[in-house]
C-alpha atoms as an extended CHARMM CRD file, in Angstrom:
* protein
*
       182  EXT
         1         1  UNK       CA             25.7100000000        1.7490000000      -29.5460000000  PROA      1               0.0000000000
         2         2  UNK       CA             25.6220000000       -0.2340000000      -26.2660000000  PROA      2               0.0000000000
         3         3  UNK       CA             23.0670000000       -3.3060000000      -25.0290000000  PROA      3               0.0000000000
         4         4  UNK       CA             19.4130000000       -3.1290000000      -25.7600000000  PROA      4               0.0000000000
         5         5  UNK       CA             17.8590000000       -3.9510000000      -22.6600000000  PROA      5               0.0000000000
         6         6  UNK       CA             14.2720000000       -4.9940000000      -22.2930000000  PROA      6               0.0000000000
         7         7  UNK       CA             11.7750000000       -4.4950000000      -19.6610000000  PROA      7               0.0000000000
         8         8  UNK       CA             12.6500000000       -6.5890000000      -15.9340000000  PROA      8               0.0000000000
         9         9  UNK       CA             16.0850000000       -7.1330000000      -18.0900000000  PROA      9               0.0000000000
        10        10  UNK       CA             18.4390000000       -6.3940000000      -15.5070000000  PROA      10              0.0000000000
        11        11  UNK       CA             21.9270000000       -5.7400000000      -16.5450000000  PROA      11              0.0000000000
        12        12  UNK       CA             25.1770000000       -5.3450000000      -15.2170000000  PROA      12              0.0000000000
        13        13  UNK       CA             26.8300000000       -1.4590000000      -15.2770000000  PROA      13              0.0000000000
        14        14  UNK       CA             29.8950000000       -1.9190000000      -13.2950000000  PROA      14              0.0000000000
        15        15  UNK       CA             31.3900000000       -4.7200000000      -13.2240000000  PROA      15              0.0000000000
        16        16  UNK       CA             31.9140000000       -4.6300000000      -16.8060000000  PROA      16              0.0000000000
        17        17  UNK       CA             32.9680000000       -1.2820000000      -17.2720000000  PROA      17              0.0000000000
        18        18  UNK       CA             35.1980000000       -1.1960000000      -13.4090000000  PROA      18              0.0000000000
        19        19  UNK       CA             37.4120000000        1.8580000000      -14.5900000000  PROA      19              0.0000000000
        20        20  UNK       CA             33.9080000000        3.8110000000      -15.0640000000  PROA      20              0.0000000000
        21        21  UNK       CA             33.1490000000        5.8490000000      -12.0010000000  PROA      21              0.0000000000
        22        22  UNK       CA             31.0010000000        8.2720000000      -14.0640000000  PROA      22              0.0000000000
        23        23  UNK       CA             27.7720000000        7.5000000000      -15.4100000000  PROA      23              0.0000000000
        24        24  UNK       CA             25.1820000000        9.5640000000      -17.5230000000  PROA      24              0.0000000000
        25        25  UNK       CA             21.8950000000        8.8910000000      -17.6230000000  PROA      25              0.0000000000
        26        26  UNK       CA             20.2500000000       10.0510000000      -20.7670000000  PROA      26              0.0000000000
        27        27  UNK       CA             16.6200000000       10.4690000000      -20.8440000000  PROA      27              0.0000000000
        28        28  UNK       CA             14.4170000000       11.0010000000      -24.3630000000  PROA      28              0.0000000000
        29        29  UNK       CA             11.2050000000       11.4960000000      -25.7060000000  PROA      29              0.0000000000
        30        30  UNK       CA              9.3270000000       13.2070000000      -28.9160000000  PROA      30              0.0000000000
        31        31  UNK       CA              6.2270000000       15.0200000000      -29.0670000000  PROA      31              0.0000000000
        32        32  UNK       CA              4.0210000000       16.9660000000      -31.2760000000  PROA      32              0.0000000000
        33        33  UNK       CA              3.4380000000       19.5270000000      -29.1240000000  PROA      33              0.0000000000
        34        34  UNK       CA              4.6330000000       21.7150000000      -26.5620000000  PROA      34              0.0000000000
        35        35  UNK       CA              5.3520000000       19.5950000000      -23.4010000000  PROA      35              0.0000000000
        36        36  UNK       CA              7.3740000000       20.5160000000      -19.9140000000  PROA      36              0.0000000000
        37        37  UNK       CA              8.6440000000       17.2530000000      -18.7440000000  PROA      37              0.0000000000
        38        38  UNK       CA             10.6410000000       17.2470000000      -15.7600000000  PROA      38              0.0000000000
        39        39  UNK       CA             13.1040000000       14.2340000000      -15.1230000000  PROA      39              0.0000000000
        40        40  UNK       CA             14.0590000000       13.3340000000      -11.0220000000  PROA      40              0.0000000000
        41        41  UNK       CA             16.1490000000       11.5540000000       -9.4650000000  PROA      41              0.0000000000
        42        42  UNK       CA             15.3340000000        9.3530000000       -5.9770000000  PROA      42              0.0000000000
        43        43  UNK       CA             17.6870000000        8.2290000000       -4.0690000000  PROA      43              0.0000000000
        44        44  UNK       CA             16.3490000000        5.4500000000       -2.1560000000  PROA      44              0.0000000000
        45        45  UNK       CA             16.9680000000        3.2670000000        0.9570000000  PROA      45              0.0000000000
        46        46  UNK       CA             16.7150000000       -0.2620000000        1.0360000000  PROA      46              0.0000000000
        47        47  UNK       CA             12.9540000000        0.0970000000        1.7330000000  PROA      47              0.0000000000
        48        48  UNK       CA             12.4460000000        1.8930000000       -1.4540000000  PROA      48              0.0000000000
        49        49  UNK       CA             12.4170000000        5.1930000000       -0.0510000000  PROA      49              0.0000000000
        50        50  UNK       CA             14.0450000000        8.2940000000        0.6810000000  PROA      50              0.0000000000
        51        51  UNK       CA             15.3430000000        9.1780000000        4.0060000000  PROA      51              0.0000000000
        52        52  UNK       CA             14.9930000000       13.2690000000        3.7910000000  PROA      52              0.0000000000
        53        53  UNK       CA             13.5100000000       15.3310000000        1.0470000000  PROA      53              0.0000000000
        54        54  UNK       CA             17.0960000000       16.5480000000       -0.1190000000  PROA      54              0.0000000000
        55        55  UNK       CA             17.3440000000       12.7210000000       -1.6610000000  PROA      55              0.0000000000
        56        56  UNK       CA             15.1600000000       13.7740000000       -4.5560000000  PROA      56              0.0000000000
        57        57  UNK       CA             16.9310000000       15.4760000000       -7.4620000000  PROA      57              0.0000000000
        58        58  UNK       CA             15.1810000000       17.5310000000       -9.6750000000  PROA      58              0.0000000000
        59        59  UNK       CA             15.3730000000       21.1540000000      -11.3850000000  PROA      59              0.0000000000
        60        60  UNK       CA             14.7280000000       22.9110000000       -8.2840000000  PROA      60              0.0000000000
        61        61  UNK       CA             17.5480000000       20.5690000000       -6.0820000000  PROA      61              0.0000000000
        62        62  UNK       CA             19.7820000000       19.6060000000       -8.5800000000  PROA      62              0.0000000000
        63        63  UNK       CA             22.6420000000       18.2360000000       -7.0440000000  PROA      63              0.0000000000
        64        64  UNK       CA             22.7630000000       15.8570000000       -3.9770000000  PROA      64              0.0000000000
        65        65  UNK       CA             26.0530000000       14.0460000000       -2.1320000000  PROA      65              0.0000000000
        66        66  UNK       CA             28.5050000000       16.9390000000       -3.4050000000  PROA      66              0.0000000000
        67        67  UNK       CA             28.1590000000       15.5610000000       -7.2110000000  PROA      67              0.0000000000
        68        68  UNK       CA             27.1040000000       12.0830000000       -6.3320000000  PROA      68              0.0000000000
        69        69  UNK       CA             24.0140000000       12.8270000000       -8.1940000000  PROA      69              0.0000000000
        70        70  UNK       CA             23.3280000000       15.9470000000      -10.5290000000  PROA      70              0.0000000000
        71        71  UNK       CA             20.6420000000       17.0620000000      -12.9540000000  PROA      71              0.0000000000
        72        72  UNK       CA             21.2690000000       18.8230000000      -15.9400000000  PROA      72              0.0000000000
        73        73  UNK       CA             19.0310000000       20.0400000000      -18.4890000000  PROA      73              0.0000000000
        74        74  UNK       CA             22.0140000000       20.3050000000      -21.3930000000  PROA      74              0.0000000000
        75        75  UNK       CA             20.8370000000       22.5570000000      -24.3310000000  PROA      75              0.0000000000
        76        76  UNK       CA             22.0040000000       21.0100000000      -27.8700000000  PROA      76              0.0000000000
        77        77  UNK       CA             22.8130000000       17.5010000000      -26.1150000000  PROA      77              0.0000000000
        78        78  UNK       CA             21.2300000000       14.8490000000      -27.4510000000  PROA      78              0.0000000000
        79        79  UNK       CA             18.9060000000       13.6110000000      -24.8360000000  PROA      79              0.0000000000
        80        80  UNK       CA             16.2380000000       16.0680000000      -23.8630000000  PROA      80              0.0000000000
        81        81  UNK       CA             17.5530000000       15.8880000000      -19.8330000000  PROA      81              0.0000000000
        82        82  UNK       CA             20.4310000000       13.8180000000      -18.1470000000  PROA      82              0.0000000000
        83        83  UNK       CA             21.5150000000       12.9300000000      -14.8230000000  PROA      83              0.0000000000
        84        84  UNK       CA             25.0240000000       12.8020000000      -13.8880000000  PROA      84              0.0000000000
        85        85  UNK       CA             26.2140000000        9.9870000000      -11.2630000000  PROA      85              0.0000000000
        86        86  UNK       CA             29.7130000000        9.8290000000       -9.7270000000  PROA      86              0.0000000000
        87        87  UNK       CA             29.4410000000        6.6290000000       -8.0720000000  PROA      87              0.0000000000
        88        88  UNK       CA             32.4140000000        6.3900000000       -5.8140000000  PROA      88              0.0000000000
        89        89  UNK       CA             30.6660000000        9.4160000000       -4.1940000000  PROA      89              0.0000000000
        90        90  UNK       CA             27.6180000000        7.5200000000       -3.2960000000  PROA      90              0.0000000000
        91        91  UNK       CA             26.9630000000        6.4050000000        0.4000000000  PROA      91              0.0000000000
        92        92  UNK       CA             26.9690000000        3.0560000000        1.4900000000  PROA      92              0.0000000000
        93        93  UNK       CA             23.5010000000        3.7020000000        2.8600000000  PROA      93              0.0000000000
        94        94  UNK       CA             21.8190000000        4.0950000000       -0.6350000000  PROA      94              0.0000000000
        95        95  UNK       CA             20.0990000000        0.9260000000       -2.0970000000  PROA      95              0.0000000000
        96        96  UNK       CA             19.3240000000        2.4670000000       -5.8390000000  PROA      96              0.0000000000
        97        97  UNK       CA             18.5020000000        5.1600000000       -7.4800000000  PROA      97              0.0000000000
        98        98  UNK       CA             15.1930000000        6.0190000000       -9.5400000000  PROA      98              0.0000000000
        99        99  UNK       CA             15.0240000000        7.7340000000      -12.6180000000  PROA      99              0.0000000000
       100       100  UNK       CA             11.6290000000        9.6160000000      -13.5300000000  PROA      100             0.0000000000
       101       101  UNK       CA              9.8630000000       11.7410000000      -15.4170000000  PROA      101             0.0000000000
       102       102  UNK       CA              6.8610000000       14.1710000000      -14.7150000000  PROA      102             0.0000000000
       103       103  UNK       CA              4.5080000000       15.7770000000      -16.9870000000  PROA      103             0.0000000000
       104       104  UNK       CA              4.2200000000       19.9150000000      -15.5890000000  PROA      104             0.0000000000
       105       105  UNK       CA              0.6390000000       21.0860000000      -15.0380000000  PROA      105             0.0000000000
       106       106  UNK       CA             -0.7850000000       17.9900000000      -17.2510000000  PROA      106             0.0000000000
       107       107  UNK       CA             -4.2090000000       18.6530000000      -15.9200000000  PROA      107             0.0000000000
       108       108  UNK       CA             -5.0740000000       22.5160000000      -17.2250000000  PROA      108             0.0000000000
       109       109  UNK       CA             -2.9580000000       21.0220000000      -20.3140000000  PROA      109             0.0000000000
       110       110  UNK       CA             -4.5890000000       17.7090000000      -20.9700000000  PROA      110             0.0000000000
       111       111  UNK       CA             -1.6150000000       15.8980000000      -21.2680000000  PROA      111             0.0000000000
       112       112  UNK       CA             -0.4840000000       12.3240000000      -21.1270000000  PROA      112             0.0000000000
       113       113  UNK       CA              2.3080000000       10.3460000000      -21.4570000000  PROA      113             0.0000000000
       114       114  UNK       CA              0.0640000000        8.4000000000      -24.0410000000  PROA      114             0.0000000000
       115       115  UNK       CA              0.7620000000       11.4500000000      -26.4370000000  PROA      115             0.0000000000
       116       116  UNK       CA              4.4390000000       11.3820000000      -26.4530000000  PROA      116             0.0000000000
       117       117  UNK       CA              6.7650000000        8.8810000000      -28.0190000000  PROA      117             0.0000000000
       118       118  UNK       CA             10.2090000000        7.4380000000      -28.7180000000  PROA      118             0.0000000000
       119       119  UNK       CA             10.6950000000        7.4770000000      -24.8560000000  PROA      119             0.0000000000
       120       120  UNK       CA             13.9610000000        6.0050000000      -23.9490000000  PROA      120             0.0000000000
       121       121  UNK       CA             16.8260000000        5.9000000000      -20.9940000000  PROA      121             0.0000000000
       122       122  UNK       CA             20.1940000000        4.9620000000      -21.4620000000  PROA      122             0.0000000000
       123       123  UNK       CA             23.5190000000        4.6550000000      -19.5570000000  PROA      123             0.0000000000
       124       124  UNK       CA             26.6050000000        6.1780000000      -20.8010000000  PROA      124             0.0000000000
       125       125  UNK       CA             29.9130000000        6.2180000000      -19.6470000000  PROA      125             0.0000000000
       126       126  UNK       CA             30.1830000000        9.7530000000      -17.8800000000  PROA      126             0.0000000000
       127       127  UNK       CA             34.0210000000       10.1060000000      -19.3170000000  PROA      127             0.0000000000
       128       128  UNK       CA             33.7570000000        9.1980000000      -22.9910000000  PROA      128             0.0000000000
       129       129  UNK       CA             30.0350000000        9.2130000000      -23.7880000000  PROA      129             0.0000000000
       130       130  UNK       CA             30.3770000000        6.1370000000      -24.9590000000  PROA      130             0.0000000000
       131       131  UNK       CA             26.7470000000        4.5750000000      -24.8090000000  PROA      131             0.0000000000
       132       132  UNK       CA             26.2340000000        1.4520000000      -22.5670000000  PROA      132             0.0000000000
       133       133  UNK       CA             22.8530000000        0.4610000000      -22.3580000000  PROA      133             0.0000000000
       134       134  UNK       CA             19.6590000000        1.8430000000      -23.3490000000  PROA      134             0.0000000000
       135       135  UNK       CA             16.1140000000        0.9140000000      -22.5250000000  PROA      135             0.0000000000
       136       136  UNK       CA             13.3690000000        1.8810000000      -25.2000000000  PROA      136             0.0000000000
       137       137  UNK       CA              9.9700000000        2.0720000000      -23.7240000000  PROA      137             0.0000000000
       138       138  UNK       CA              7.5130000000        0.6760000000      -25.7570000000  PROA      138             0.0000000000
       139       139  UNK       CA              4.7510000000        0.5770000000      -23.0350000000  PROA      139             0.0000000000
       140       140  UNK       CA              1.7160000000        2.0200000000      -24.6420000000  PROA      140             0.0000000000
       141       141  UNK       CA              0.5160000000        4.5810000000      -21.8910000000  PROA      141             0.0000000000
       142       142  UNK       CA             -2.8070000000        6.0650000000      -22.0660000000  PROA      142             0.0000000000
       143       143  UNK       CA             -3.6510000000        8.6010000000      -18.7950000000  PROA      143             0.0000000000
       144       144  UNK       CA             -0.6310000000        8.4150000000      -17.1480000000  PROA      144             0.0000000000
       145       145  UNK       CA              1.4240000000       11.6880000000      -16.1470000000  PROA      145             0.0000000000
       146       146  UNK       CA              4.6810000000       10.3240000000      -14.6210000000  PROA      146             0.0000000000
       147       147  UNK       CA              6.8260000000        7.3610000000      -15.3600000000  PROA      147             0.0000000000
       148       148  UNK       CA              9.8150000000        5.4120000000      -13.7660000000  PROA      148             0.0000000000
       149       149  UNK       CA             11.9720000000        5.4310000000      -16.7170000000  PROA      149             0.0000000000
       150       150  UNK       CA             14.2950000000        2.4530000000      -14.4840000000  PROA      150             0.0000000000
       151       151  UNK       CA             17.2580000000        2.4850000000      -11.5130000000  PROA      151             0.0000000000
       152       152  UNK       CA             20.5760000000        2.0260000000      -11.1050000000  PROA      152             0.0000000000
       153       153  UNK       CA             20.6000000000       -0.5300000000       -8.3160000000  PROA      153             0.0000000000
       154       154  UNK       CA             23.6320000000       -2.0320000000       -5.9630000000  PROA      154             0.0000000000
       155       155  UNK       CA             23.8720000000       -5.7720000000       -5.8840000000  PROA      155             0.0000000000
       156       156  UNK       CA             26.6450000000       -7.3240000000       -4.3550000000  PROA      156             0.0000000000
       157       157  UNK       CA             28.8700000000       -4.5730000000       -4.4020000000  PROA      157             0.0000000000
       158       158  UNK       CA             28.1500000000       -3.9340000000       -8.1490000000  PROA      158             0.0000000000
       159       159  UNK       CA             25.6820000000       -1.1660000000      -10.0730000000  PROA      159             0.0000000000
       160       160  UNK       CA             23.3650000000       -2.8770000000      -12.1500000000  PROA      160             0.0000000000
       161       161  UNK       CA             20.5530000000       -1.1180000000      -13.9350000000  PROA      161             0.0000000000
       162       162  UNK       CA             17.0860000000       -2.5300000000      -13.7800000000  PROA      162             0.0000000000
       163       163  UNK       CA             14.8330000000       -1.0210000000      -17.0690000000  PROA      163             0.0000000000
       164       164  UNK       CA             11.5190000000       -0.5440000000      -15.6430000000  PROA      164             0.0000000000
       165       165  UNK       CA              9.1360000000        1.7710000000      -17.7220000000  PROA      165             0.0000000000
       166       166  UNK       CA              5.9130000000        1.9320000000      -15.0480000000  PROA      166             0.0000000000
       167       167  UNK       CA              3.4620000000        4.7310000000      -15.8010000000  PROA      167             0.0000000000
       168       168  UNK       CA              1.8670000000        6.5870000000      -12.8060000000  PROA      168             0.0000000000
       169       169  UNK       CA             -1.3340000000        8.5960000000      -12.6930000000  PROA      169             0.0000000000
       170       170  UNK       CA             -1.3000000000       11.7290000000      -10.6650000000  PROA      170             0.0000000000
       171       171  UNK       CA              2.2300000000       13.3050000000      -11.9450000000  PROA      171             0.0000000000
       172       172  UNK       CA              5.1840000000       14.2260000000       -9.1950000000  PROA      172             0.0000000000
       173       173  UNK       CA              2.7910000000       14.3210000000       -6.2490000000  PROA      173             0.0000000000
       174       174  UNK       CA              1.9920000000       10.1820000000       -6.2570000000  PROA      174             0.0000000000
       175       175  UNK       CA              5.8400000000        9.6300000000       -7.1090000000  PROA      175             0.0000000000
       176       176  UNK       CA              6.6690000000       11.6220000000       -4.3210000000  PROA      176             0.0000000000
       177       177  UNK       CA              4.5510000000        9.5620000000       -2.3010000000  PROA      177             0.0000000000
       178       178  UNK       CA              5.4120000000        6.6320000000       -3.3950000000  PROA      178             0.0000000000
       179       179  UNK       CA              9.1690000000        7.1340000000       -2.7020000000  PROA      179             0.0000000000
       180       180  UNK       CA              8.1730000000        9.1530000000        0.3970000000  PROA      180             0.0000000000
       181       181  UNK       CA              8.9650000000       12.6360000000       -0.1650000000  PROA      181             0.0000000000
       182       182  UNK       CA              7.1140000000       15.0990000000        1.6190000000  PROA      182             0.0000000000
């Protein structure tokens, strides 16, 4: 089991772990019922924001920079959806990267992220599976339909990981927004 990281704990991923190049980032949940989450990726600029639409990594795009970033839904595995980063693939140009999750057609469902629990991210080593870090959120969210699980960040030449756990009302279309996706 790697670090647990707490909320605004910010924590070195490369530089202690320099022979990594590949990352997974495992995201998790439980629920009752039947929910479609969807988990995205933004790749952002140093404004915060992506610079074409094709920087947002979902099901429906699910692989940007030729691997840099890839989404995966992996049946059996034991996070409900993962990410796949290849970091030496990743352009100067991108500042971090955003990890979220959306709640599908909340509205006609009624759904919140308040219902569903035991919602986590963590960062393994893309090679081994060897579990780095991982970030339980243990915000208790009432309306909200889409969260910001955290980001993988560059600092100094390094990848740190910044555990953020911010709940959003309005699902994908205000993250969109937000990180400036048409």
């Amino acid at each position: 089991m790697g670090i647990i990281v707490q909320q605004g704990q910010k924590t070195d991923v490369t530089k202690n772990n320099k022979n990594v190049k590949k990352f997974t980032i495992g995201l998790g949940w439980d629920t009752r019922s039947e929910f479609d989450i969807d988990a995205a990726a933004f790749i952002l600029n140093s404004n915060g924001k992506t610079d074409s639409d094709n920087e947002f990594v979902f099901y429906n795009n699910d692989n940007w920079g030729n691997g840099a970033v890839i989404h995966r839904r992996e049946s059996g595995a034991a996070d409900k959806e993962e990410i796949k980063i290849e970091i030496d693939k990743i352009p100067e140009k991108v500042s971090k990267i955003a990890f979220t999750g959306t709640i599908y057609d909340f509205e006609s469902r009624r759904q919140s992220f308040g219902q569903i629990k035991n919602i986590y991210i963590r960062v393994l080593n893309g090679e081994t599976g060897e579990e780095i870090l991982r970030y339980n959120i243990e915000d208790n969210f009432s309306l909200e339909t889409a969260i910001v699980f955290g980001e993988l960040y560059r600092y100094n030449w390094e990848w740190k990981f910044n555990p953020i756990g911010s709940g959003y009302n309005g699902g994908l279309n205000s993250l969109c927004k937000d990180f400036g996706v048409e």
